[in-house]
XYZ file of C-alpha atoms in Angstrom:
521
model
C -33.268 -6.188 5.188
C -33.687 -7.333 1.608
C -31.262 -6.141 -1.102
C -34.034 -4.546 -3.168
C -35.611 -2.555 -0.368
C -35.590 1.228 -0.846
C -33.162 3.076 1.405
C -34.829 4.306 4.599
C -34.891 8.099 5.074
C -32.567 7.790 8.059
C -29.939 5.978 6.002
C -30.209 8.440 3.114
C -29.487 11.209 5.612
C -26.463 9.340 6.930
C -25.069 8.775 3.450
C -25.535 12.435 2.525
C -23.781 13.502 5.708
C -20.918 11.088 5.089
C -20.431 12.216 1.492
C -20.626 15.930 2.268
C -18.249 15.621 5.184
C -15.781 13.801 2.958
C -15.523 16.666 0.478
C -14.947 19.459 2.967
C -11.160 19.493 2.560
C -10.284 18.623 6.139
C -6.818 19.251 7.408
C -6.415 22.567 5.596
C -6.992 24.986 8.477
C -5.403 23.572 11.591
C -4.124 25.562 14.526
C -0.414 26.318 14.933
C 1.848 23.966 16.820
C 2.093 24.080 20.592
C 2.541 21.792 23.565
C 1.237 18.384 22.476
C 1.780 16.681 25.879
C 3.972 14.199 23.975
C 0.914 13.253 21.934
C -1.057 11.552 24.709
C -4.823 11.542 24.124
C -6.848 14.009 26.183
C -9.662 11.529 26.830
C -10.857 8.020 26.005
C -12.776 9.105 22.889
C -9.701 10.826 21.493
C -7.667 7.700 22.221
C -10.083 5.663 20.082
C -9.814 8.274 17.317
C -6.008 8.117 17.448
C -6.167 4.323 17.321
C -8.435 4.541 14.283
C -5.881 6.728 12.495
C -2.768 4.719 13.365
C -4.382 1.377 12.495
C -6.439 0.150 9.548
C -9.444 0.539 11.820
C -10.345 -0.048 15.437
C -11.532 -3.473 16.581
C -12.054 -5.118 19.948
C -8.553 -6.501 20.183
C -6.782 -3.228 19.396
C -9.017 -1.271 21.789
C -8.210 -3.696 24.604
C -4.507 -3.474 23.760
C -4.593 0.312 23.889
C -6.424 0.274 27.210
C -3.947 -2.185 28.715
C -0.742 -0.523 27.445
C -1.602 3.153 27.271
C -1.008 5.329 24.224
C 2.755 5.767 24.352
C 3.549 2.082 24.882
C 1.096 1.129 22.153
C 2.534 3.688 19.737
C 6.140 2.668 20.379
C 5.234 -0.971 19.716
C 3.653 0.141 16.440
C 6.620 2.287 15.413
C 9.139 -0.442 16.278
C 7.239 -3.718 15.781
C 8.458 -7.241 16.264
C 7.392 -10.251 14.243
C 3.620 -10.318 13.797
C 1.687 -13.191 15.341
C -1.344 -14.016 13.206
C -4.353 -16.209 14.016
C -3.299 -19.795 13.142
C -6.008 -20.148 10.478
C -4.808 -16.964 8.736
C -1.153 -18.012 8.948
C -2.105 -21.373 7.447
C -3.813 -19.654 4.503
C -0.709 -17.580 3.832
C 1.702 -20.492 4.254
C -0.245 -22.559 1.706
C 0.238 -19.972 -1.055
C 2.603 -20.600 -3.940
C 4.175 -17.166 -3.427
C 5.002 -18.154 0.153
C 6.651 -21.421 -0.867
C 8.531 -20.706 -4.106
C 11.355 -18.107 -4.286
C 10.833 -15.294 -6.777
C 13.554 -16.282 -9.216
C 12.323 -19.899 -9.431
C 8.714 -18.786 -9.774
C 9.383 -16.243 -12.532
C 11.759 -18.500 -14.465
C 9.156 -21.259 -14.363
C 6.517 -18.875 -15.673
C 8.886 -17.624 -18.360
C 9.433 -21.201 -19.491
C 5.652 -21.677 -19.709
C 5.368 -18.521 -21.783
C 8.012 -19.704 -24.234
C 6.442 -23.153 -24.483
C 3.005 -21.677 -25.199
C 4.466 -19.449 -27.903
C 6.152 -22.453 -29.528
C 2.952 -24.512 -29.874
C 2.096 -24.905 -33.555
C -1.563 -25.911 -33.413
C -3.723 -22.769 -33.137
C -6.267 -24.221 -30.707
C -3.585 -25.743 -28.518
C -1.578 -22.493 -28.589
C -4.621 -20.512 -27.538
C -5.267 -22.870 -24.612
C -1.612 -22.848 -23.531
C -1.526 -19.052 -23.572
C -4.804 -18.926 -21.652
C -3.381 -21.277 -19.011
C -0.292 -19.075 -18.719
C -2.389 -15.945 -18.193
C -4.630 -17.675 -15.663
C -1.613 -18.771 -13.646
C -0.299 -15.212 -13.606
C -3.733 -14.035 -12.440
C -3.721 -16.649 -9.681
C -0.320 -15.511 -8.403
C -1.419 -11.863 -8.360
C -4.596 -12.819 -6.516
C -2.511 -14.687 -3.932
C -0.421 -11.557 -3.402
C -3.455 -9.321 -2.975
C -5.124 -11.842 -0.655
C -2.028 -12.096 1.527
C -1.796 -8.322 1.691
C -5.417 -7.959 2.817
C -5.181 -10.763 5.382
C -2.177 -9.037 6.950
C -4.017 -5.702 6.944
C -6.987 -7.198 8.762
C -5.217 -9.471 11.237
C -1.650 -8.324 11.846
C -1.158 -6.687 15.255
C 1.465 -4.482 13.554
C -1.199 -2.198 12.150
C 0.963 0.853 11.541
C 3.501 -1.245 9.664
C 0.697 -2.583 7.474
C -0.553 0.913 6.720
C 2.976 2.000 5.809
C 3.311 -1.121 3.664
C 0.337 0.066 1.602
C 1.532 3.689 1.624
C 4.980 2.804 0.245
C 3.541 0.269 -2.184
C 1.435 3.147 -3.499
C 4.352 5.593 -3.446
C 6.644 3.186 -5.327
C 3.734 2.014 -7.432
C 3.935 -0.728 -10.049
C 1.077 -2.028 -12.200
C 0.547 -5.773 -12.246
C -0.811 -5.761 -15.800
C 2.536 -5.065 -17.439
C 4.668 -7.971 -18.728
C 4.761 -10.731 -16.087
C 4.557 -8.461 -13.041
C 1.663 -10.524 -11.686
C 4.291 -13.107 -10.724
C 6.445 -10.428 -9.057
C 4.124 -8.163 -7.075
C 3.905 -10.510 -4.092
C 7.667 -10.591 -3.652
C 7.913 -6.866 -4.359
C 5.561 -6.102 -1.483
C 6.928 -8.753 0.896
C 10.654 -8.232 0.347
C 11.228 -4.778 -1.163
C 8.561 -2.781 0.683
C 7.451 -4.403 3.951
C 10.857 -4.949 5.662
C 11.755 -1.263 5.233
C 8.344 0.367 5.790
C 9.376 1.917 9.127
C 13.150 1.936 8.639
C 15.594 4.115 6.731
C 14.195 5.670 3.566
C 17.508 5.034 1.819
C 17.174 1.287 2.398
C 13.598 1.306 1.128
C 14.582 3.284 -1.951
C 17.465 0.916 -2.709
C 15.247 -2.142 -2.328
C 12.755 -0.823 -4.882
C 15.498 0.210 -7.319
C 16.942 -3.302 -7.296
C 13.645 -5.173 -7.614
C 12.745 -6.631 -11.033
C 9.114 -5.509 -10.691
C 10.142 -1.844 -10.644
C 12.829 -2.235 -13.307
C 10.402 -3.968 -15.678
C 7.487 -1.646 -14.935
C 9.442 1.533 -15.703
C 11.389 0.035 -18.621
C 14.885 0.268 -17.183
C 15.730 -3.150 -18.597
C 15.656 -1.361 -21.972
C 18.034 1.363 -20.769
C 21.528 0.944 -22.242
C 24.499 3.024 -23.361
C 23.675 4.750 -26.655
C 20.022 3.619 -26.279
C 18.954 5.680 -23.276
C 15.497 5.165 -21.755
C 14.645 7.954 -19.308
C 11.380 6.554 -17.917
C 12.689 5.264 -14.612
C 15.155 8.097 -14.049
C 12.379 10.671 -14.369
C 9.970 8.909 -12.000
C 12.770 8.148 -9.545
C 13.226 11.890 -9.040
C 9.730 13.246 -9.673
C 7.641 10.631 -7.854
C 9.963 8.692 -5.562
C 12.377 11.223 -4.051
C 12.732 14.945 -4.874
C 9.195 15.683 -6.046
C 8.101 17.619 -9.123
C 9.439 20.874 -7.655
C 12.621 19.282 -6.310
C 15.064 21.551 -8.099
C 16.357 19.146 -10.747
C 16.606 19.728 -14.486
C 16.005 17.682 -17.611
C 19.777 17.326 -17.790
C 19.705 15.630 -14.363
C 17.097 13.181 -15.687
C 19.352 12.336 -18.608
C 22.404 11.928 -16.399
C 20.561 9.681 -13.940
C 19.357 7.607 -16.885
C 23.007 7.195 -17.920
C 23.861 6.127 -14.356
C 21.070 3.542 -14.580
C 22.285 1.999 -17.850
C 22.916 -1.725 -17.558
C 20.668 -2.070 -14.500
C 18.041 -4.594 -15.494
C 16.484 -8.031 -15.215
C 17.566 -11.484 -16.328
C 14.693 -13.962 -16.552
C 16.856 -16.870 -17.681
C 19.357 -19.186 -16.046
C 22.342 -18.121 -18.168
C 24.508 -15.050 -17.709
C 25.330 -12.870 -20.731
C 28.754 -12.968 -22.322
C 30.592 -10.017 -20.800
C 33.721 -8.447 -22.228
C 36.778 -9.880 -20.420
C 37.835 -6.469 -19.099
C 34.400 -5.946 -17.502
C 33.635 -9.416 -16.109
C 34.484 -8.407 -12.529
C 31.805 -5.708 -12.785
C 28.962 -8.120 -13.628
C 26.362 -8.534 -10.857
C 23.541 -11.076 -10.654
C 21.313 -11.324 -7.570
C 18.216 -13.405 -8.212
C 16.535 -11.786 -11.214
C 18.382 -8.490 -10.766
C 21.277 -7.998 -13.143
C 23.896 -5.339 -13.786
C 25.333 -5.952 -17.239
C 28.493 -3.848 -17.741
C 28.266 -4.385 -21.513
C 25.195 -2.121 -21.451
C 26.527 0.540 -19.070
C 27.696 4.039 -19.987
C 31.070 4.351 -18.235
C 31.508 8.063 -18.925
C 31.509 10.573 -16.075
C 28.162 12.221 -15.271
C 27.128 15.596 -13.850
C 24.240 14.804 -11.513
C 22.589 17.387 -9.249
C 25.547 19.694 -9.556
C 28.263 17.161 -8.760
C 30.436 14.808 -10.793
C 29.716 11.085 -10.619
C 32.775 9.189 -11.785
C 31.973 6.449 -14.302
C 32.764 3.196 -12.535
C 29.778 0.871 -12.879
C 27.084 -0.106 -10.418
C 28.680 1.947 -7.607
C 27.465 5.054 -9.454
C 23.897 4.069 -8.629
C 24.608 3.882 -4.895
C 26.151 7.346 -5.025
C 23.117 8.725 -6.829
C 20.681 7.084 -4.402
C 22.621 8.467 -1.417
C 22.375 11.940 -2.894
C 18.678 11.623 -3.703
C 17.673 10.158 -0.344
C 19.547 12.815 1.653
C 18.393 15.829 -0.314
C 16.380 18.432 1.654
C 13.859 18.327 -1.203
C 13.301 14.606 -0.599
C 12.900 15.158 3.146
C 10.201 17.755 2.471
C 8.445 15.809 -0.293
C 8.245 12.537 1.648
C 7.214 14.285 4.870
C 4.482 16.123 2.970
C 3.070 12.898 1.526
C 3.102 11.175 4.915
C 1.319 14.161 6.468
C -1.223 14.201 3.641
C -1.937 10.503 4.223
C -2.183 10.678 8.029
C -3.326 14.274 8.728
C -5.165 15.922 5.824
C -5.235 16.904 2.185
C -3.363 20.163 2.814
C -1.214 19.510 5.886
C 0.103 22.576 7.726
C 3.497 23.635 6.396
C 4.845 24.034 9.938
C 4.153 20.351 10.625
C 5.730 19.259 7.330
C 8.795 21.390 8.105
C 9.227 19.747 11.540
C 8.835 16.299 9.995
C 11.357 17.159 7.273
C 13.812 18.358 9.922
C 13.433 15.017 11.712
C 13.909 13.212 8.388
C 17.239 14.964 7.835
C 18.415 14.740 11.444
C 17.671 10.987 11.587
C 19.079 10.268 8.112
C 15.640 9.352 6.832
C 14.406 7.142 9.689
C 10.716 6.821 8.828
C 9.609 5.814 12.345
C 11.173 9.001 13.766
C 9.412 11.169 11.179
C 6.104 9.532 12.100
C 6.818 10.014 15.808
C 7.167 13.758 15.193
C 3.859 13.755 13.348
C 1.926 11.659 15.876
C 3.145 13.842 18.764
C 1.979 17.032 17.060
C -1.123 19.049 17.970
C -1.932 19.196 14.263
C -2.363 15.419 14.260
C -4.817 15.560 17.150
C -6.811 18.369 15.567
C -7.249 16.353 12.376
C -8.765 13.282 14.025
C -12.036 12.056 12.581
C -11.841 14.406 9.603
C -9.911 12.371 7.027
C -12.242 10.652 4.561
C -11.432 6.979 4.157
C -10.221 5.784 0.793
C -11.604 2.415 -0.384
C -8.802 0.426 1.308
C -9.451 2.043 4.655
C -13.194 1.612 4.361
C -13.101 -2.053 3.354
C -10.449 -3.155 5.846
C -11.886 -1.138 8.730
C -15.381 -2.516 8.094
C -14.145 -6.121 8.216
C -11.970 -5.473 11.288
C -14.838 -3.858 13.174
C -17.359 -6.512 12.129
C -15.330 -9.626 12.862
C -12.450 -8.618 15.161
C -9.990 -11.552 15.156
C -12.388 -14.142 13.680
C -10.533 -15.574 10.628
C -12.295 -15.061 7.315
C -12.091 -17.921 4.833
C -12.285 -15.930 1.595
C -10.840 -12.493 0.865
C -12.398 -12.529 -2.610
C -15.296 -10.223 -1.679
C -12.836 -7.648 -0.308
C -10.846 -7.759 -3.550
C -14.052 -7.273 -5.525
C -15.142 -4.315 -3.385
C -11.804 -2.581 -3.934
C -12.103 -3.104 -7.680
C -15.647 -1.723 -7.698
C -14.442 1.410 -5.910
C -11.471 1.884 -8.237
C -8.596 1.022 -5.903
C -7.557 -2.595 -6.548
C -4.192 -3.661 -5.173
C -1.387 -3.322 -7.772
C -3.999 -1.882 -10.148
C -2.886 1.722 -10.676
C -1.813 1.925 -14.315
C 0.210 5.136 -13.979
C 3.296 5.291 -11.712
C 1.957 8.137 -9.548
C -0.041 5.794 -7.303
C -3.631 6.260 -6.170
C -4.553 9.788 -5.002
C -4.431 10.420 -1.252
C -6.887 13.331 -1.174
C -10.461 13.136 0.112
C -12.411 14.361 -2.968
C -10.928 11.543 -5.057
C -13.057 9.026 -3.161
C -16.167 10.901 -1.994
C -18.344 10.775 -5.125
C -22.029 9.769 -5.008
C -21.136 6.535 -6.801
C -18.620 5.701 -4.093
C -21.208 6.288 -1.383
C -23.719 4.004 -3.111
C -21.127 1.240 -3.387
C -20.206 1.655 0.271
C -23.846 1.269 1.239
C -23.997 -1.982 -0.741
C -20.875 -3.204 1.062
C -22.289 -2.169 4.444
C -25.510 -4.018 3.694
C -23.823 -7.254 2.581
C -21.509 -7.276 5.605
C -24.246 -6.192 7.982
C -26.596 -8.940 6.860
C -23.918 -11.632 7.060
C -24.127 -12.346 3.318
C -20.776 -10.949 2.177
C -19.264 -14.356 1.357
C -16.197 -13.820 3.540
C -16.754 -17.208 5.159
C -17.460 -19.146 1.973
C -14.626 -21.354 0.759
C -13.500 -21.493 -2.853
C -13.501 -24.684 -4.889
C -15.859 -26.996 -6.777
C -17.863 -27.703 -3.590
C -17.749 -24.432 -1.638
C -18.846 -24.470 1.976
C -20.052 -21.464 3.933
C -19.886 -21.012 7.676
C -22.500 -18.844 9.327
C -20.778 -15.732 10.692
C -23.119 -12.883 11.556
C -21.140 -9.720 12.424
C -21.099 -8.762 16.093
C -21.151 -4.975 15.831
C -23.371 -4.340 18.859
C -20.490 -5.494 21.050
C -18.721 -4.436 24.227
C -16.445 -2.305 22.030
C -19.461 -0.423 20.721
C -21.129 0.214 24.070
C -17.917 0.943 25.983
C -15.994 2.983 23.402
C -17.699 3.726 20.096
C -21.213 4.811 21.037
C -19.957 7.946 22.795
C -18.105 9.037 19.643
C -21.226 9.001 17.436
C -23.218 12.092 16.525
C -26.829 12.480 17.706
C -27.958 11.923 14.096
C -26.165 8.590 13.865
C -27.478 7.434 17.252
C -31.001 8.419 16.223
C -30.686 6.445 12.988
C -29.462 3.383 14.874
C -32.383 3.668 17.298
C -34.777 3.512 14.348
C -33.291 0.303 12.890
C -35.952 -2.368 12.420
C -33.601 -5.364 12.732
C -30.032 -6.299 13.750
C -29.130 -6.458 10.055
C -30.431 -2.934 9.514
C -28.652 -1.696 12.656
C -25.364 -3.130 11.353
C -25.930 -1.510 7.968
C -26.660 1.866 9.531
C -23.495 1.742 11.640
C -21.279 0.676 8.729
C -22.854 3.420 6.568
C -22.525 6.183 9.145
C -20.465 9.359 8.659
C -18.206 8.221 11.498
C -17.449 4.984 9.646
C -16.523 6.954 6.524
C -13.870 8.976 8.352
C -10.776 8.311 10.375
């Protein structure tokens, strides 16, 4: 199939079906809760659909794992994962990255030194080149982070953990374009988000609050006594914990901002000169710094209770209160249900999840267990339209199973084309989770292009970077045992008819990757 060939009528029909199905607002009219038989699938096809939802997309390896272990054993391993074992070639790619070898504080301080040196260059041409080199190095570090993230999404056996990694990275969103965050986003994802993705929400919240990427992105390093900056305090309540209708006031925002004074970032090797009476209060952990000189030590009235002015301990008290609020339990449960069930998840399901959140003190795995065991979850299967991340990762997983790609660059480009690049959301609200945000005609056209390049084996995923790039032939094996044993039975008559009319293996691959079933999870 040549790139310039007009779309066959069969494929046009598939694309129209996929786009229309994606805008139908699935998940808004589900049946009430009942006996969910502990969430076990009713049949093999439903098991594949559940696997598709819990993972970034079904592939041969995950289908075999599910068949061997059964649903409950598979799900428990996903909810409580051990260390991921990656294909050696993928692990080698990750291990070779600068962000894997150099600790965050060393990396950022080195980049800060380069920035200062470039600014100090007197010759205009030389200054311009030095500043260009600095920016290119920041771009390279951000690209490493995004590449590592995608490789883990495609190849990690801990698929649910990887989905939650993206979900929380989006929930606690930072934009790589601000300041020097391109040097920080890899560590932010690997050390603030990933270790806590399925653990206690309070631990996850605390890790993001103490990470320099978040503090720089939302300007808390500029927040000091008598020079209050409310940016982070507002988003911490509105976007990260209580939600916009969480029952707090503007006064609470101001008081939390006062609690956050002095919490910031130190990009240099030297500590500030702290007043003798406050030196014991100074805290430096990596790039994170609490500078008592900048803190408002007055008492605060936060969410109806007094917070005694005593330094950094005030922040822990505030985070405890925020993470254990019923409003937070409901807001977080609602977002998880929106991501995994549907745009307008049933309130009864959200209420049960919120009850689990409070009973378990915010244990995310327990909240997800309640959701996965629900009848509402089963009834939503196959109806959630894939956002760009889900489409791209699921297409590569299905096409190549565990075969290690050599170049994630095409995947990064596809995400950018569809408006969802990693670390690329400029506003702190994260990318939208609702179906209509991603089901436009332009999106469908781009997805067809992606399906065609993957289906024809010309995506460039197996082409190495460098001055003398080499490309290994790797035609996708979509007409596999997985397809004939598990996937074919889940396809609609229209999709099977379109596949039967394919004139070549390349066209057959393109039709499958463009099908309505491939656009949904």
